């Protein structure tokens, strides 16, 4: 059975949502297309308007909110992000479904509005590789990393309220699991103790990293303080 619902990927920054979405679209263009969000943040590196995001001003974004052009929107890390309604309309039996790479608040709005979407929470496999990926991407300043880790801690706290999880250790395996869930297969399950324990580990790792970047104490001292 092929997925006919929009696919929503949520999870902490650096979990691999964008990478997984790109992989799905590249490998299965007949099944998936990337939902290009609007944002008020400035483009990074080689990002181009209309490809990664539609880069617009805060005023233009506020006009889109006022005129009901957004299916969901949120302020993330101080900037506006949102999904244009038109990204979710015009789904046909044969055409590809949109893949949304959005934050937890946005995913909740999608569900609240009764949009029939498949929401999958993407988790990194452990704190150390997660933090290495987040910093290794080279796109964020230390303050940017701290902001993302703070948001990540909030999102991890809500993780178990979602129903489907994929742990992104090996990218190909993660993409395979997303496809399996999209095809109606069983996911990890909200009550899976492994997911809960992983979220706790990631949260503790994020707390230590935030404190390290802000330059107070050794990792051991920080761990003691945070627990
Ligand atoms: P997100 O969209 O969730 O913020 P990204 O897709 O930007 O995360 O991934 C963060 C970084 O981790 C990127 O540099 C990406 O190339 C890398 N990455 C993603 N998945 C994996 C994986 N399974 N193994 C190793 N590196 C990965
Ligand atoms: P980044 O600036 O790193 O590209 O994205 C920051 C965060 O914004 C990520 O968690 C991403 O999932 C989220 N995001 C991107 N587009 C949207 C969107 O259209 N709506 C919402 N709610 N969040 C988004």
XYZ file of N, CA and C and ligand atoms in Angstrom:
732
model
N 0.855 -1.191 0.000
C 0.000 0.000 0.000
C 0.889 1.240 0.000
N 0.608 2.161 -0.882
C 1.462 3.332 -0.980
C 0.837 4.501 -0.212
N 1.694 5.288 0.493
C 1.224 6.409 1.292
C 0.563 7.464 0.423
N -0.663 7.880 0.780
C -1.318 8.968 0.042
C -1.485 10.191 0.921
N -0.840 10.180 2.096
C -0.957 11.288 3.030
C 0.360 12.053 3.047
N 0.309 13.367 3.347
C 1.574 14.077 3.536
C 2.404 13.371 4.615
N 3.717 13.388 4.442
C 4.626 12.777 5.416
C 5.310 13.905 6.182
N 5.174 13.888 7.519
C 5.752 14.945 8.334
C 6.902 14.374 9.150
N 8.101 14.941 8.970
C 9.251 14.507 9.764
C 9.524 15.566 10.824
N 9.494 15.150 12.096
C 9.815 16.074 13.187
C 10.986 15.494 13.966
N 11.503 16.299 14.904
C 12.608 15.815 15.726
C 13.601 16.930 15.958
N 14.536 16.706 16.885
C 15.471 17.775 17.226
C 16.385 18.143 16.066
N 16.807 19.379 16.044
C 17.747 19.847 15.034
C 18.974 18.932 15.035
N 19.412 18.539 13.855
C 20.579 17.676 13.742
C 20.233 16.190 13.751
N 18.942 15.853 13.904
C 18.541 14.434 13.928
C 18.688 13.798 12.546
N 18.581 14.642 11.504
C 18.711 14.119 10.141
C 17.435 14.221 9.326
N 16.491 15.052 9.744
C 15.199 15.173 9.034
C 15.396 15.605 7.585
N 16.204 16.664 7.400
C 16.406 17.185 6.043
C 17.096 16.143 5.177
N 18.099 15.485 5.739
C 18.854 14.472 4.983
C 17.932 13.328 4.564
N 17.080 12.894 5.482
C 16.156 11.790 5.179
C 15.139 12.244 4.124
N 14.625 13.480 4.291
C 13.650 13.994 3.311
C 14.290 14.056 1.914
N 15.512 14.562 1.847
C 16.203 14.666 0.542
C 16.387 13.297 -0.085
N 16.753 12.350 0.769
C 16.977 10.982 0.281
C 15.689 10.379 -0.289
N 14.574 10.586 0.435
C 13.288 10.042 -0.020
C 12.911 10.638 -1.377
N 13.090 11.967 -1.501
C 12.684 12.642 -2.736
C 13.599 12.236 -3.891
N 14.903 12.141 -3.583
C 15.863 11.783 -4.649
C 15.621 10.356 -5.150
N 15.402 9.439 -4.192
C 15.262 8.027 -4.594
C 13.881 7.685 -5.128
N 12.872 8.417 -4.622
C 11.496 8.064 -5.008
C 10.729 9.310 -5.450
N 11.181 9.970 -6.509
C 10.510 11.210 -6.931
C 9.057 10.992 -7.333
N 8.728 9.742 -7.672
C 7.335 9.465 -8.062
C 6.435 9.386 -6.823
N 7.053 9.194 -5.635
C 6.253 9.051 -4.410
C 6.303 10.274 -3.519
N 7.457 10.992 -3.538
C 7.643 12.090 -2.581
C 8.143 13.355 -3.261
N 7.633 14.496 -2.778
C 8.198 15.780 -3.180
C 8.409 16.597 -1.913
N 9.428 17.448 -1.941
C 9.787 18.226 -0.769
C 8.827 19.393 -0.617
N 8.259 19.583 0.566
C 7.397 20.730 0.826
C 8.304 21.913 1.189
N 8.392 22.880 0.292
C 9.271 24.037 0.511
C 8.549 25.021 1.429
N 9.115 25.218 2.629
C 8.511 26.123 3.605
C 8.878 27.564 3.308
N 8.074 28.469 3.837
C 8.443 29.888 3.821
C 9.151 30.181 5.140
N 10.139 31.046 5.096
C 10.811 31.444 6.339
C 11.311 32.877 6.261
N 11.406 33.477 7.453
C 11.956 34.843 7.514
C 13.461 34.800 7.789
N 14.026 33.579 8.013
C 15.470 33.569 8.288
C 16.261 33.774 6.994
N 17.494 34.242 7.146
C 18.343 34.506 5.983
C 18.878 33.191 5.410
N 19.087 33.124 4.080
C 19.664 31.895 3.503
C 21.068 31.640 4.062
N 21.410 30.325 4.202
C 22.751 29.944 4.658
C 23.506 29.358 3.485
N 24.767 29.663 3.372
C 25.639 29.039 2.371
C 25.049 29.070 0.981
N 24.859 27.869 0.408
C 24.410 27.781 -0.991
C 22.881 27.697 -1.116
N 22.163 27.917 -0.003
C 20.694 27.807 -0.062
C 20.110 28.812 -1.051
N 19.095 28.340 -1.798
C 18.461 29.218 -2.803
C 16.964 29.303 -2.555
N 16.398 30.502 -2.734
C 14.964 30.666 -2.516
C 14.201 29.792 -3.501
N 13.201 29.074 -3.000
C 12.407 28.194 -3.855
C 12.915 26.764 -3.833
N 14.132 26.546 -3.347
C 14.671 25.179 -3.286
C 14.628 24.685 -1.835
N 15.481 25.222 -0.948
C 15.426 24.786 0.463
C 14.233 25.433 1.180
N 14.073 26.742 0.955
C 12.975 27.511 1.548
C 12.578 28.587 0.556
N 11.406 29.208 0.797
C 11.117 30.495 0.172
C 11.539 31.530 1.204
N 12.585 32.258 0.903
C 13.095 33.242 1.865
C 12.351 34.551 1.664
N 11.618 34.950 2.690
C 10.810 36.172 2.576
C 11.052 37.042 3.814
N 10.556 38.282 3.769
C 10.759 39.185 4.917
C 9.745 38.837 6.023
N 9.998 39.353 7.206
C 9.055 39.144 8.309
C 7.686 39.733 7.957
N 7.693 40.889 7.275
C 6.427 41.541 6.895
C 5.654 40.654 5.914
N 6.362 40.114 4.923
C 5.691 39.235 3.946
C 5.123 38.004 4.649
N 5.901 37.482 5.628
C 5.428 36.299 6.355
C 4.155 36.641 7.118
N 4.174 37.786 7.794
C 2.999 38.188 8.585
C 1.773 38.385 7.684
N 2.010 38.849 6.450
C 0.890 38.960 5.498
C 0.345 37.580 5.135
N 1.262 36.615 4.973
C 0.807 35.250 4.659
C -0.036 34.682 5.804
N 0.372 34.962 7.047
C -0.411 34.488 8.204
C -1.803 35.121 8.144
N -1.815 36.452 7.962
C -3.084 37.198 8.002
C -4.038 36.738 6.901
N -3.497 36.393 5.740
C -4.390 36.018 4.637
C -4.660 34.506 4.589
N -4.245 33.800 5.641
C -4.574 32.374 5.741
C -3.876 31.509 4.704
N -2.689 31.974 4.265
C -1.984 31.202 3.232
C -1.117 30.082 3.800
N -1.081 29.989 5.163
C -0.209 28.973 5.763
C -1.026 27.877 6.444
N -0.691 26.634 6.163
C -1.379 25.499 6.790
C -0.947 25.373 8.238
N 0.276 25.749 8.524
C 0.809 25.793 9.889
C 1.997 26.724 9.877
N 2.304 27.306 11.019
C 3.505 28.134 11.117
C 3.959 28.181 12.560
N 5.211 28.545 12.763
C 5.753 28.642 14.120
C 6.939 29.585 14.106
N 7.272 30.079 15.287
C 8.522 30.821 15.422
C 9.528 29.836 15.999
N 10.593 29.609 15.253
C 11.624 28.688 15.715
C 12.924 29.477 15.756
N 13.610 29.398 16.897
C 14.892 30.115 17.059
C 14.748 31.582 16.634
N 13.610 32.179 16.971
C 13.426 33.611 16.722
C 13.029 33.987 15.299
N 12.839 33.003 14.411
C 12.428 33.312 13.032
C 11.115 32.601 12.708
N 10.403 33.139 11.721
C 9.153 32.511 11.281
C 9.444 31.382 10.290
N 8.683 30.296 10.431
C 8.729 29.190 9.466
C 7.295 28.721 9.253
N 6.913 28.398 8.030
C 5.560 27.907 7.830
C 5.380 27.164 6.514
N 4.325 26.349 6.493
C 4.016 25.552 5.296
C 2.882 26.206 4.523
N 3.127 26.677 3.284
C 2.031 27.230 2.478
C 0.943 26.182 2.249
N -0.315 26.631 2.357
C -1.448 25.718 2.160
C -1.309 24.982 0.827
N -0.860 25.722 -0.186
C -0.807 25.130 -1.542
C 0.130 23.910 -1.604
N 1.090 23.807 -0.641
C 1.977 22.630 -0.640
C 1.208 21.348 -0.343
N 0.068 21.511 0.368
C -0.671 20.328 0.833
C -1.925 20.041 0.012
N -2.166 20.879 -0.984
C -3.381 20.669 -1.778
C -3.025 20.036 -3.126
N -4.040 19.604 -3.811
C -3.842 19.048 -5.152
C -3.175 17.689 -5.156
N -3.309 16.936 -4.036
C -2.739 15.577 -4.016
C -3.570 14.666 -4.920
N -2.892 13.985 -5.816
C -3.627 13.094 -6.710
C -3.249 11.645 -6.408
N -4.009 10.718 -6.911
C -3.737 9.297 -6.694
C -2.355 8.895 -7.195
N -1.971 9.502 -8.317
C -0.729 9.066 -8.959
C 0.477 9.918 -8.559
N 0.243 11.182 -8.185
C 1.370 12.102 -7.968
C 2.072 11.897 -6.641
N 3.236 12.526 -6.467
C 3.979 12.401 -5.208
C 3.305 13.148 -4.053
N 3.553 12.670 -2.806
C 3.016 13.355 -1.626
C 4.099 14.277 -1.053
N 3.691 15.381 -0.404
C 4.692 16.286 0.157
C 5.359 15.718 1.415
N 6.644 15.977 1.558
C 7.374 15.627 2.782
C 7.673 16.924 3.512
N 7.148 17.048 4.744
C 7.346 18.259 5.527
C 8.435 18.028 6.565
N 9.389 18.939 6.612
C 10.460 18.889 7.614
C 10.189 20.089 8.515
N 9.417 19.856 9.596
C 8.944 20.988 10.401
C 9.178 20.721 11.891
N 8.905 21.724 12.716
C 9.140 21.536 14.142
C 7.887 20.940 14.812
N 8.041 20.628 16.112
C 6.979 19.940 16.846
C 5.693 20.772 16.893
N 5.837 22.110 17.111
C 4.642 22.974 17.161
C 3.872 22.887 15.840
N 4.622 22.901 14.736
C 4.010 22.828 13.411
C 3.297 21.503 13.201
N 3.931 20.426 13.648
C 3.323 19.095 13.489
C 2.019 19.017 14.270
N 2.016 19.621 15.471
C 0.789 19.614 16.278
C -0.328 20.381 15.563
N 0.028 21.525 14.943
C -0.995 22.304 14.222
C -1.567 21.488 13.067
N -0.683 20.785 12.347
C -1.135 19.952 11.230
C -2.161 18.944 11.745
N -1.852 18.302 12.884
C -2.759 17.277 13.429
C -4.058 17.912 13.935
N -3.906 19.074 14.638
C -5.092 19.764 15.175
C -6.053 20.188 14.079
N -5.496 20.587 12.939
C -6.363 21.035 11.844
C -7.017 19.889 11.100
N -6.743 18.679 11.573
C -7.385 17.520 10.974
C -6.785 17.137 9.624
N -5.580 17.648 9.347
C -4.916 17.239 8.099
C -4.423 15.811 8.313
N -4.823 14.925 7.438
C -4.495 13.516 7.598
C -3.059 13.274 7.138
N -2.131 13.410 8.081
C -0.710 13.261 7.743
C -0.086 12.136 8.561
N 0.980 11.566 8.037
C 1.754 10.582 8.799
C 2.924 11.331 9.430
N 2.960 11.367 10.768
C 4.014 12.111 11.470
C 5.031 11.114 12.049
N 6.295 11.292 11.704
C 7.352 10.403 12.225
C 8.388 11.246 12.958
N 8.690 10.853 14.187
C 9.684 11.559 15.003
C 11.047 10.919 14.742
N 11.969 11.747 14.248
C 13.315 11.244 13.933
C 14.246 11.518 15.115
N 14.959 10.476 15.544
C 15.873 10.614 16.685
C 17.299 10.276 16.270
N 18.283 11.043 16.752
C 19.667 10.625 16.526
C 19.975 9.409 17.394
N 21.004 8.615 17.068
C 21.216 7.342 17.774
C 21.773 7.474 19.191
N 22.489 8.569 19.470
C 23.093 8.777 20.789
C 23.578 10.221 20.854
N 23.888 10.676 22.073
C 24.248 12.094 22.234
C 25.530 12.457 21.470
N 26.565 11.629 21.579
C 27.861 12.023 20.995
C 27.776 12.213 19.470
N 27.264 11.224 18.713
C 27.169 11.446 17.264
C 26.214 12.577 16.906
N 25.173 12.762 17.701
C 24.214 13.850 17.441
C 24.921 15.208 17.521
N 25.668 15.392 18.648
C 26.343 16.685 18.832
C 27.410 16.873 17.765
N 28.073 15.780 17.378
C 29.091 15.876 16.318
C 28.435 16.274 14.998
N 27.247 15.731 14.707
C 26.536 16.068 13.459
C 26.094 17.527 13.473
N 25.579 17.916 14.628
C 25.052 19.282 14.743
C 26.160 20.311 14.545
N 27.307 20.053 15.159
C 28.399 21.024 15.023
C 29.143 20.785 13.711
N 29.223 19.525 13.267
C 29.969 19.180 12.038
C 29.330 19.755 10.786
N 28.034 20.081 10.840
C 27.335 20.650 9.704
C 27.944 22.014 9.362
N 28.570 22.640 10.378
C 29.299 23.897 10.165
C 28.418 25.081 9.810
N 27.117 24.980 10.109
C 26.211 26.066 9.706
C 25.887 27.005 10.864
N 26.257 26.614 12.089
C 25.800 27.403 13.240
C 26.953 27.991 14.043
N 26.712 29.160 14.594
C 27.629 29.762 15.562
C 27.410 29.031 16.891
N 28.349 29.180 17.866
C 28.106 28.540 19.172
C 26.763 28.955 19.763
N 26.394 30.224 19.630
C 25.096 30.664 20.170
C 23.936 29.985 19.433
N 24.117 29.816 18.094
C 23.112 29.116 17.285
C 22.947 27.680 17.760
N 24.067 27.031 18.092
C 24.013 25.643 18.590
C 23.269 25.612 19.928
N 23.596 26.564 20.793
C 22.941 26.600 22.115
C 21.434 26.773 21.931
N 21.037 27.672 21.022
C 19.606 27.899 20.789
C 18.944 26.616 20.287
N 19.619 25.941 19.345
C 19.049 24.709 18.802
C 18.960 23.605 19.860
N 19.977 23.554 20.724
C 19.953 22.522 21.766
C 18.854 22.792 22.787
N 18.617 24.062 23.075
C 17.528 24.397 24.016
C 16.186 23.957 23.427
N 15.973 24.305 22.145
C 14.723 23.891 21.493
C 14.648 22.367 21.459
N 15.793 21.728 21.168
C 15.822 20.260 21.089
C 15.391 19.640 22.411
N 15.832 20.233 23.520
C 15.465 19.681 24.834
C 13.954 19.727 25.017
N 13.349 20.836 24.575
C 11.876 20.937 24.677
C 11.213 19.879 23.794
N 11.742 19.722 22.570
C 11.123 18.774 21.637
C 11.282 17.335 22.133
N 12.447 17.045 22.716
C 12.670 15.685 23.233
C 11.702 15.382 24.369
N 11.360 16.423 25.142
C 10.411 16.252 26.249
C 9.022 15.869 25.758
N 8.736 16.174 24.494
C 7.406 15.871 23.938
C 7.418 14.651 23.023
N 8.608 14.079 22.852
C 8.762 13.024 21.842
C 7.781 11.876 22.027
N 7.618 11.437 23.275
C 6.823 10.218 23.469
C 5.324 10.444 23.281
N 4.919 11.697 23.010
C 3.506 11.920 22.682
C 3.247 11.612 21.202
N 4.316 11.352 20.444
C 4.128 10.971 19.039
C 4.051 9.451 18.944
N 3.634 8.975 17.789
C 3.386 7.535 17.691
C 4.436 6.754 16.932
N 5.097 7.417 16.007
C 6.052 6.700 15.164
C 7.451 7.287 15.326
N 8.445 6.419 15.476
C 9.826 6.865 15.658
C 10.755 6.155 14.696
N 11.770 6.878 14.255
C 12.865 6.232 13.535
C 14.164 6.766 14.122
N 15.049 5.851 14.514
C 16.360 6.239 15.028
C 17.321 6.278 13.846
N 17.865 7.471 13.607
C 18.707 7.663 12.426
C 20.170 7.396 12.752
N 20.503 6.084 12.788
C 21.918 5.718 12.979
C 22.556 5.635 11.605
N 22.127 4.607 10.862
C 22.588 4.473 9.483
C 21.517 5.097 8.582
N 21.939 6.013 7.725
C 20.970 6.762 6.921
C 20.089 5.840 6.061
N 20.727 4.854 5.407
C 19.945 3.993 4.510
C 18.905 3.197 5.283
N 19.312 2.740 6.489
C 18.385 1.986 7.329
C 17.243 2.898 7.801
N 17.575 4.149 8.135
C 16.544 5.094 8.594
C 15.537 5.346 7.474
N 16.037 5.537 6.253
C 15.143 5.778 5.110
C 14.277 4.532 4.875
N 14.892 3.361 5.019
C 14.129 2.118 4.831
C 12.994 2.026 5.851
N 13.306 2.411 7.111
C 12.276 2.331 8.160
C 11.145 3.340 7.907
N 11.514 4.540 7.434
C 10.472 5.531 7.116
C 9.559 4.964 6.034
N 10.159 4.361 5.025
C 9.361 3.780 3.933
C 8.472 2.657 4.449
N 9.032 1.856 5.384
C 8.263 0.737 5.937
C 7.030 1.265 6.674
N 7.242 2.329 7.482
C 6.108 2.912 8.223
C 5.100 3.501 7.227
N 5.627 4.191 6.212
C 4.744 4.792 5.194
C 3.918 3.715 4.487
N 4.489 2.535 4.384
C 3.785 1.436 3.718
C 2.911 0.649 4.687
N 2.761 1.183 5.914
C 1.854 0.551 6.870
C 2.524 -0.428 7.815
N 3.866 -0.462 7.847
C 4.582 -1.367 8.752
C 4.624 -0.807 10.163
N 5.068 -1.627 11.128
C 5.109 -1.207 12.530
C 6.341 -0.360 12.798
N 6.167 0.718 13.578
C 7.306 1.539 13.989
C 7.838 1.084 15.333
N 8.623 1.956 15.985
C 9.222 1.599 17.275
C 8.184 1.600 18.395
N 7.143 2.454 18.265
C 6.097 2.471 19.281
C 6.384 3.452 20.395
N 5.347 4.213 20.814
C 5.525 5.283 21.800
C 5.959 4.759 23.158
N 5.543 3.529 23.501
C 5.848 3.029 24.833
C 7.187 2.311 24.879
N 7.847 2.269 23.766
C 9.130 1.587 23.717
C 10.093 2.248 24.698
N 10.542 1.488 25.682
C 11.440 2.042 26.695
C 12.730 2.560 26.085
N 13.114 1.935 24.963
C 14.352 2.360 24.300
C 14.248 3.816 23.835
N 13.081 4.178 23.321
C 12.882 5.564 22.860
C 12.948 6.516 24.050
N 12.291 6.135 25.142
C 12.310 6.999 26.334
C 13.720 7.170 26.872
N 14.447 6.061 26.953
C 15.818 6.120 27.485
C 16.706 6.941 26.560
N 16.510 6.760 25.267
C 17.313 7.517 24.297
C 17.029 9.021 24.442
N 15.760 9.380 24.578
C 15.408 10.800 24.737
C 16.066 11.376 25.982
N 16.079 10.580 27.067
C 16.721 11.062 28.309
C 18.213 11.259 28.093
N 18.825 10.304 27.397
C 20.279 10.405 27.144
C 20.594 11.630 26.291
N 19.789 11.846 25.254
C 20.014 12.988 24.361
C 19.829 14.296 25.116
N 18.808 14.324 25.971
C 18.533 15.535 26.747
C 19.713 15.858 27.669
N 20.233 14.826 28.345
C 21.370 15.035 29.255
C 22.596 15.501 28.453
N 22.801 14.895 27.288
C 23.940 15.290 26.434
C 23.818 16.737 25.995
N 22.583 17.148 25.663
C 22.357 18.533 25.227
C 22.642 19.494 26.376
N 22.217 19.118 27.589
C 22.438 19.990 28.758
C 23.934 20.187 28.998
N 24.672 19.092 28.900
C 26.124 19.170 29.114
C 26.773 20.050 28.041
N 26.350 19.879 26.806
C 26.943 20.642 25.701
C 26.630 22.138 25.830
N 25.384 22.456 26.224
C 25.013 23.865 26.407
C 25.934 24.491 27.453
N 26.085 23.787 28.572
C 26.924 24.323 29.648
C 28.384 24.422 29.200
N 28.844 23.433 28.440
C 30.237 23.472 27.973
C 30.464 24.689 27.082
N 29.541 24.916 26.141
C 29.700 26.054 25.229
C 29.679 27.363 26.022
N 28.840 27.386 27.024
C 28.761 28.624 27.800
C 29.901 28.729 28.811
N 30.758 27.701 28.796
C 32.042 27.812 29.501
C 32.003 27.699 30.998
N 31.071 26.868 31.498
C 31.152 26.708 32.962
C 31.384 25.238 33.336
N 32.473 25.041 34.055
C 32.753 23.741 34.655
C 33.194 22.650 33.702
N 33.631 21.537 34.262
C 34.004 20.379 33.473
C 32.736 19.574 33.190
N 32.846 18.655 32.245
C 31.675 17.846 31.892
C 31.113 17.127 33.122
N 32.013 16.627 34.007
C 31.544 15.895 35.197
C 30.782 16.803 36.150
N 31.338 18.013 36.355
C 30.673 18.966 37.250
C 29.294 19.332 36.706
N 29.269 19.564 35.370
C 28.012 19.971 34.745
C 26.978 18.855 34.892
N 27.420 17.604 34.641
C 26.488 16.471 34.715
C 25.851 16.413 36.107
N 26.708 16.605 37.144
C 26.218 16.581 38.526
C 25.163 17.675 38.735
N 25.471 18.867 38.186
C 24.552 20.005 38.345
C 23.215 19.742 37.668
N 23.280 19.102 36.476
C 22.065 18.936 35.676
C 21.169 17.832 36.196
N 21.748 16.915 37.015
C 20.918 15.762 37.432
C 20.273 16.000 38.800
P 17.999 18.180 10.669
O 17.334 18.477 9.363
O 17.211 17.212 11.505
O 18.389 19.402 11.452
P 20.227 17.333 8.991
O 19.543 16.491 7.972
O 20.655 18.717 8.588
O 19.360 17.416 10.350
O 21.476 16.502 9.495
C 22.458 17.056 10.380
C 23.858 16.604 9.931
O 23.977 15.206 10.165
C 24.128 16.843 8.443
O 25.470 17.288 8.289
C 23.930 15.452 7.822
O 24.732 15.271 6.693
C 24.354 14.523 8.954
N 23.651 13.232 8.968
C 22.315 13.015 8.803
N 22.025 11.689 8.921
C 23.204 11.067 9.185
C 23.568 9.689 9.433
N 22.660 8.691 9.445
N 24.853 9.424 9.668
C 25.793 10.417 9.690
N 25.521 11.728 9.467
C 24.239 12.059 9.225
P 16.674 25.519 9.932
O 16.764 27.000 10.185
O 17.772 24.762 10.642
O 16.566 25.165 8.474
O 15.305 25.001 10.567
C 15.035 25.261 11.907
C 13.818 24.498 12.354
O 12.660 24.986 11.682
C 13.870 22.996 12.072
O 13.461 22.328 13.268
C 12.831 22.797 10.996
O 12.237 21.524 11.090
C 11.834 23.894 11.327
N 11.011 24.231 10.164
C 11.400 24.329 8.878
N 10.356 24.626 8.097
C 9.271 24.706 8.893
C 7.882 24.961 8.667
O 7.408 25.178 7.547
N 7.068 24.970 9.748
C 7.521 24.743 11.003
N 6.630 24.742 11.992
N 8.812 24.486 11.268
C 9.686 24.463 10.230
